[in-house]
Short mmCIF file of C-alpha atoms and ligand atoms in Angstrom, two decimals:
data_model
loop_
_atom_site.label_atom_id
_atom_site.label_comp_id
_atom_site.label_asym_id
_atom_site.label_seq_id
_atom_site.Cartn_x
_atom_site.Cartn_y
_atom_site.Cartn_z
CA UNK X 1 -6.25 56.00 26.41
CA UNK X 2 -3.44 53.52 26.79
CA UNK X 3 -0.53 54.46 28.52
CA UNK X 4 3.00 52.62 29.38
CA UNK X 5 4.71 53.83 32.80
CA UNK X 6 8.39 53.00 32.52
CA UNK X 7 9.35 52.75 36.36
CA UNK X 8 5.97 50.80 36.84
CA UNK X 9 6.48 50.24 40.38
CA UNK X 10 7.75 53.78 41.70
CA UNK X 11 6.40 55.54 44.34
CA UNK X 12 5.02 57.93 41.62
CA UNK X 13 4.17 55.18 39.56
CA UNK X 14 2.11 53.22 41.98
CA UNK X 15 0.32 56.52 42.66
CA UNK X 16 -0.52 57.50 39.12
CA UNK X 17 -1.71 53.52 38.34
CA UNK X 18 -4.08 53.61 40.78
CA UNK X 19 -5.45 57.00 39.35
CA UNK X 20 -5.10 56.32 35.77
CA UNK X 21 -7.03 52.73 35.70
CA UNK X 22 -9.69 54.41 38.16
CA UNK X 23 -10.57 56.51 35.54
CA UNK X 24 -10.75 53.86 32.94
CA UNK X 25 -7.61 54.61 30.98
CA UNK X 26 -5.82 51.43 30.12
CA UNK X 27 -2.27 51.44 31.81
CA UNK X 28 1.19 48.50 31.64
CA UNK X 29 3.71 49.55 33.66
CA UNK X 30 7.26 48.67 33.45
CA UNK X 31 9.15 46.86 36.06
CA UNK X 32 12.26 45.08 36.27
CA UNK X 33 11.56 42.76 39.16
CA UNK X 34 9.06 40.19 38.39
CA UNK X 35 8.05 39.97 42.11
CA UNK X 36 6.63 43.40 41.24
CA UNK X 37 3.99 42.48 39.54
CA UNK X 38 0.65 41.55 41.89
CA UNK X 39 1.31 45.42 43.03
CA UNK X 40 0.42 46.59 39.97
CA UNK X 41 -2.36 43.96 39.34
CA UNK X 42 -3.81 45.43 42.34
CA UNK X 43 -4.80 48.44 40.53
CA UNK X 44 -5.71 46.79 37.32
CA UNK X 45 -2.47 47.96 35.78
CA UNK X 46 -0.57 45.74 33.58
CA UNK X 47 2.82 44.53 34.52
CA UNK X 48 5.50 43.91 31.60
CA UNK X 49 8.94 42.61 32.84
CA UNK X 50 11.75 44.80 31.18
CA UNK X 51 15.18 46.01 32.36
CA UNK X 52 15.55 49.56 30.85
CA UNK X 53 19.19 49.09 31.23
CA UNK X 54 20.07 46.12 29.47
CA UNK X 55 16.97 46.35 26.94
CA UNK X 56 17.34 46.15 22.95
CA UNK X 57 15.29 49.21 21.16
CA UNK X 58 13.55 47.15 19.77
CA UNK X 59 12.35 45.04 22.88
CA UNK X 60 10.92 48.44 24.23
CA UNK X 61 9.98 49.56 21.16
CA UNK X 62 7.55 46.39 21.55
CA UNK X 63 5.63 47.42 24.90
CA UNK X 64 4.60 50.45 23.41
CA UNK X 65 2.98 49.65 20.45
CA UNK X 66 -0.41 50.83 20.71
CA UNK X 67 -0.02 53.44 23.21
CA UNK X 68 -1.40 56.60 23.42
CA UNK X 69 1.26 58.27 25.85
CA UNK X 70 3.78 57.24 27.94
CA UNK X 71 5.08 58.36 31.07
CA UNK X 72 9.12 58.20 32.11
CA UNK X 73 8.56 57.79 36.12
CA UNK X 74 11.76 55.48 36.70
CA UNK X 75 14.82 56.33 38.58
CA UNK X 76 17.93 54.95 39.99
CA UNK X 77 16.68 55.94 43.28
CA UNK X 78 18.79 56.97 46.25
CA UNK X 79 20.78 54.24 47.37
CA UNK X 80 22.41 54.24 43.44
CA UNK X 81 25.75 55.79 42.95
CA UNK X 82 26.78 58.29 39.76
CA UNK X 83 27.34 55.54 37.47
CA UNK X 84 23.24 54.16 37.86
CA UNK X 85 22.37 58.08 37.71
CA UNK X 86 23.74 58.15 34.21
CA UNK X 87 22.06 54.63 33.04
CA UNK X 88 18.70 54.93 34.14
CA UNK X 89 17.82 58.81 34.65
CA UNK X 90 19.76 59.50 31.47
CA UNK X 91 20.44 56.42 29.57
CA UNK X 92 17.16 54.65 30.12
CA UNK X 93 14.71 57.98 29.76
CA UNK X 94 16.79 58.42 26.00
CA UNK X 95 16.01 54.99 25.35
CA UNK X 96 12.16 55.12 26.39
CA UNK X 97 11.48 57.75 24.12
CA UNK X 98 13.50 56.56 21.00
CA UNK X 99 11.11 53.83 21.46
CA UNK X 100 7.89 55.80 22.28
CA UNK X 101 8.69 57.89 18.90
CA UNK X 102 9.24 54.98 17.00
CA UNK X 103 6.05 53.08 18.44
CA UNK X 104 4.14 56.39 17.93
CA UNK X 105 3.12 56.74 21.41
CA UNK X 106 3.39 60.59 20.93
CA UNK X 107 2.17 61.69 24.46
CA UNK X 108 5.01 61.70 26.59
CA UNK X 109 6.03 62.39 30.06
CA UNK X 110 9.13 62.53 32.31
CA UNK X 111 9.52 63.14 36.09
CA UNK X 112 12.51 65.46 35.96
CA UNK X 113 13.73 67.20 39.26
CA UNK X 114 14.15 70.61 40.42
CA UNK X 115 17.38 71.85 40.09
CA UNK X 116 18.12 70.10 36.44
CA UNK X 117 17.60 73.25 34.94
CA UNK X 118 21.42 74.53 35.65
CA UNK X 119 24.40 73.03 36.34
CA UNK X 120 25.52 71.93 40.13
CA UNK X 121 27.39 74.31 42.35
CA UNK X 122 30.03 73.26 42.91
CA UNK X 123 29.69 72.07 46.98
CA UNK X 124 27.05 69.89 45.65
CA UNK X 125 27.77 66.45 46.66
CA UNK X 126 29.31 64.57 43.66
CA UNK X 127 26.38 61.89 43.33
CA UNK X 128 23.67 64.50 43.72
CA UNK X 129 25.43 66.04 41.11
CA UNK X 130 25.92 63.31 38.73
CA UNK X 131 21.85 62.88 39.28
CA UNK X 132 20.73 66.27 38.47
CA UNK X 133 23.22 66.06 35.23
CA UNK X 134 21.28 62.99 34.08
CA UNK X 135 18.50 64.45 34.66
CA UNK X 136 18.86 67.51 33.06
CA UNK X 137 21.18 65.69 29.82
CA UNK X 138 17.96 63.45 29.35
CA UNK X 139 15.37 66.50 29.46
CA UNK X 140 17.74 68.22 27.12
CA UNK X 141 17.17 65.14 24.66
CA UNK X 142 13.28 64.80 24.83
CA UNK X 143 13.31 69.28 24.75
CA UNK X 144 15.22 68.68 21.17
CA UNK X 145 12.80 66.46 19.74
CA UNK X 146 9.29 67.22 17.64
CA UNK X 147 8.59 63.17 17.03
CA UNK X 148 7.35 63.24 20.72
CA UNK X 149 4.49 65.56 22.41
CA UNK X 150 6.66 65.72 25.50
CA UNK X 151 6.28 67.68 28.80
CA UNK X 152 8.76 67.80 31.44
CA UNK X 153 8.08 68.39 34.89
CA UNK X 154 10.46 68.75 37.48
CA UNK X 155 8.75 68.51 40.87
CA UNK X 156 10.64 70.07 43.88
CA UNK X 157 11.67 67.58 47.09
CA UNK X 158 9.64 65.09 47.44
CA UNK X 159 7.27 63.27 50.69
CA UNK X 160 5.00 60.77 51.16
CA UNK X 161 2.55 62.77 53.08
CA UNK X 162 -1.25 62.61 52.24
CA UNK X 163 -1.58 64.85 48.99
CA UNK X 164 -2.95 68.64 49.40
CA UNK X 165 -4.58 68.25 45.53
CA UNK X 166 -3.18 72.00 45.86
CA UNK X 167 -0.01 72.84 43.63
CA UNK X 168 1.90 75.57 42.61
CA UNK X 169 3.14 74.53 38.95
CA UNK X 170 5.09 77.01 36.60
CA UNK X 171 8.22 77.25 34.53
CA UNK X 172 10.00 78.82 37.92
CA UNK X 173 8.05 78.03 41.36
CA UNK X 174 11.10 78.75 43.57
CA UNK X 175 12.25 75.47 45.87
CA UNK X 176 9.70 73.65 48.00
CA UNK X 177 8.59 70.11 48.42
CA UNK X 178 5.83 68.29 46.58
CA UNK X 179 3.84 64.94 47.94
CA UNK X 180 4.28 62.10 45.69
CA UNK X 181 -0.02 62.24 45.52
CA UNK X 182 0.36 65.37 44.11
CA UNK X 183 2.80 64.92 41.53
CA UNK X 184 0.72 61.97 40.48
CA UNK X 185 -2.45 63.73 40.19
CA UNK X 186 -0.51 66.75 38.12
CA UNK X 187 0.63 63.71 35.53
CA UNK X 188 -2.31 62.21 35.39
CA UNK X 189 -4.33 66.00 34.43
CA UNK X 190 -1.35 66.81 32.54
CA UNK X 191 -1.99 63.65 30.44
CA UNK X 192 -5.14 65.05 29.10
CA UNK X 193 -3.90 68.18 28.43
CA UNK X 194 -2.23 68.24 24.98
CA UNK X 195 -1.48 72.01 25.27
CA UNK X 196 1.13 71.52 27.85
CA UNK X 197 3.21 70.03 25.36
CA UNK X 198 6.11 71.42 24.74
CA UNK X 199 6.85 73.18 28.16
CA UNK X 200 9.51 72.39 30.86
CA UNK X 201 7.58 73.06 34.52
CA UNK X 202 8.38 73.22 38.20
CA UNK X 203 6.20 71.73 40.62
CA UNK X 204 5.53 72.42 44.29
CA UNK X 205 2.72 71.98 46.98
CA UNK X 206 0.80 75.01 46.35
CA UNK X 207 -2.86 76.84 46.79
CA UNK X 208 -4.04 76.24 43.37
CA UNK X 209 -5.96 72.85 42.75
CA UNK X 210 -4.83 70.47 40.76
CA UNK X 211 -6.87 70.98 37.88
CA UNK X 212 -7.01 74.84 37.96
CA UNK X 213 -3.30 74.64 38.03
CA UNK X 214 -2.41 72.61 34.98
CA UNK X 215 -5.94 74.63 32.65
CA UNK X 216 -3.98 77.57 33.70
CA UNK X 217 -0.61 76.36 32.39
CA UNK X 218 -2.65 75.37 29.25
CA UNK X 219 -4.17 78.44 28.49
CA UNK X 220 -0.76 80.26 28.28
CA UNK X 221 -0.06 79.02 24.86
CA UNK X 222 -3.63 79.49 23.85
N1 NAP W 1 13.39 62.18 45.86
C1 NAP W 1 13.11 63.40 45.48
O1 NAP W 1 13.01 64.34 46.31
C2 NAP W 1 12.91 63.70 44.01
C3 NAP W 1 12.68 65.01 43.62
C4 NAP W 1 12.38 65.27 42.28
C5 NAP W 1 12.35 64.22 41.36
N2 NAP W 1 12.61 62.94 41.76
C6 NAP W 1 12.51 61.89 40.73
O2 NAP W 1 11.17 61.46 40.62
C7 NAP W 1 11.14 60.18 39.99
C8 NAP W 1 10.13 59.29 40.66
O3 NAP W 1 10.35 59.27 42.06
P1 NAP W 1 9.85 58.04 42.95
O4 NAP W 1 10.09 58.40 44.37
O5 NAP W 1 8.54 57.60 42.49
O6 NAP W 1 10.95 56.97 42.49
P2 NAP W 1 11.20 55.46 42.98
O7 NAP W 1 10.18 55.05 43.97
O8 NAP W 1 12.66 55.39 43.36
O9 NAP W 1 10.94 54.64 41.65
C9 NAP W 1 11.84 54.52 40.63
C10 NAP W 1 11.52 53.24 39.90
O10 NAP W 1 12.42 53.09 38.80
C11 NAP W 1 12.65 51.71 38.67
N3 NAP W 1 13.85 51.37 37.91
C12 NAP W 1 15.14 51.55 38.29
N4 NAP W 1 15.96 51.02 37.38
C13 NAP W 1 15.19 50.49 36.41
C14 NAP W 1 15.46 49.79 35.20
N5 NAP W 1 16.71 49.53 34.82
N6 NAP W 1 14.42 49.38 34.44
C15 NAP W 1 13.14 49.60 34.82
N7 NAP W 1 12.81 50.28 35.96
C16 NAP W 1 13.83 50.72 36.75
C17 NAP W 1 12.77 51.21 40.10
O11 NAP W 1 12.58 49.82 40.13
P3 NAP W 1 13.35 48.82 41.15
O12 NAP W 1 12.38 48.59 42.27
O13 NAP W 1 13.55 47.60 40.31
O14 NAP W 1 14.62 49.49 41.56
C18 NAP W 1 11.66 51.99 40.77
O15 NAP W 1 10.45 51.27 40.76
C19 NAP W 1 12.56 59.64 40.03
O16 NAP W 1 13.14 59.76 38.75
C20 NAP W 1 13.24 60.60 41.00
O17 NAP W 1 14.61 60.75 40.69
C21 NAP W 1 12.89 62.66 43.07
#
């Protein structure tokens, strides 16, 4: 399988590279920062030089061609204020799959987050706000369309500690945190999964392995 990570040197990303090419799936990732690029060599991973927020359609539209799937792992990150939110967790995840629909890369994946499912109280610091309504305006745009075989996940806080390969992962877990390992692992089964297409899920550090977890998930729609 090909796939094309758009956020190609994430902390997801860099996780779900290494995991992808391992297992002899062909895999480009998307950076913005040619400097990037020998990190994702490392695993075998393609890099391709593209700035999600200035590209044409078009110019995306071109890294995709031939892919099987594509996975939406980018982010403003946290040092980005409310305007950043709305370019690259909104904007940029819109643009990604109007390009992975027209390239025909109908596997598709985005890293949501946990709370994008309703909107903000209102205490909620304005910026964390303005993230969680990108989040949830660009899930609300890949939900709406049938051109894509999309899943969204929205994983719960997340840590760098070593992953558990042990999830809880369900339309409503409750809060928790997740390790970046483990949300990598989850994309990577959930890649190979085509029927968890279609569904919106929450994902936390759990007792259920990896695997079990998303079959289970998958067998709910038959
Ligand atoms: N932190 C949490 O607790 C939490 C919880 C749930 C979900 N999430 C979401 O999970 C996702 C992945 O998390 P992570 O920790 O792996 O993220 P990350 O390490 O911050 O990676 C995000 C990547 O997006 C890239 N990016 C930013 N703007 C771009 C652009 N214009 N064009 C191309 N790439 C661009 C960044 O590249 P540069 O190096 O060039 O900036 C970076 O490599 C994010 O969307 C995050 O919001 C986070």
């Amino acid at each position: 399988m090909r796939i094309v990570i758009a956020g190609g040197h994430g902390q997801i990303a860099l996780r779900l590279e290494h995991l992808l090419t391992a297992r002899g799936d062909e895999v480009a990732g998307i950076i913005r920062k040619p400097e990037q690029a020998g990190d994702l060599l490392a695993s075998g991973t393609e890099p391709v030089v593209c700035d999600l927020e200035s590209a044409s359609l078009e110019d995306v539209v071109k890294h995709l061609e031939g892919a099987d799937a594509a996975v939406f792992a980018a982010g403003a990150g946290p040092g980005s204020g409310a305007a950043r939110k709305e370019t690259v967790d909104h904007r940029s995840a819109v643009l990604f799959a109007d390009a992975a629909e027209r390239a025909g890369a109908r596997r598709f994946l985005i890293i949501s987050s946990m709370g994008a499912s309703h909107e903000p109280p209102p205490d909620t610091d304005p910026v964390f706000a303005a993230y969680l309504r990108a989040k949830a305006a660009a899930d609300d745009d890949i939900r709406a369309r049938d051109g894509l075989d999309w899943t969204v996940l929205r994983p719960g806080r997340l840590t760098n500690d070593p992953g558990t390969g042990r999830v809880k992962l369900a339309e409503h877990t409750g809060r928790g945190e997740i390790t970046r390992d483990d949300v990598a692992a989850v994309l990577a089964a959930l890649l190979d999964e085509p029927r968890t297409a279609g569904r919106t899920l929450e994902l936390i550090n759990g007792d259920t392995p990896v695997a079990e977890a998303v079959a289970a998930v998958a067998a709910e729609r038959g």
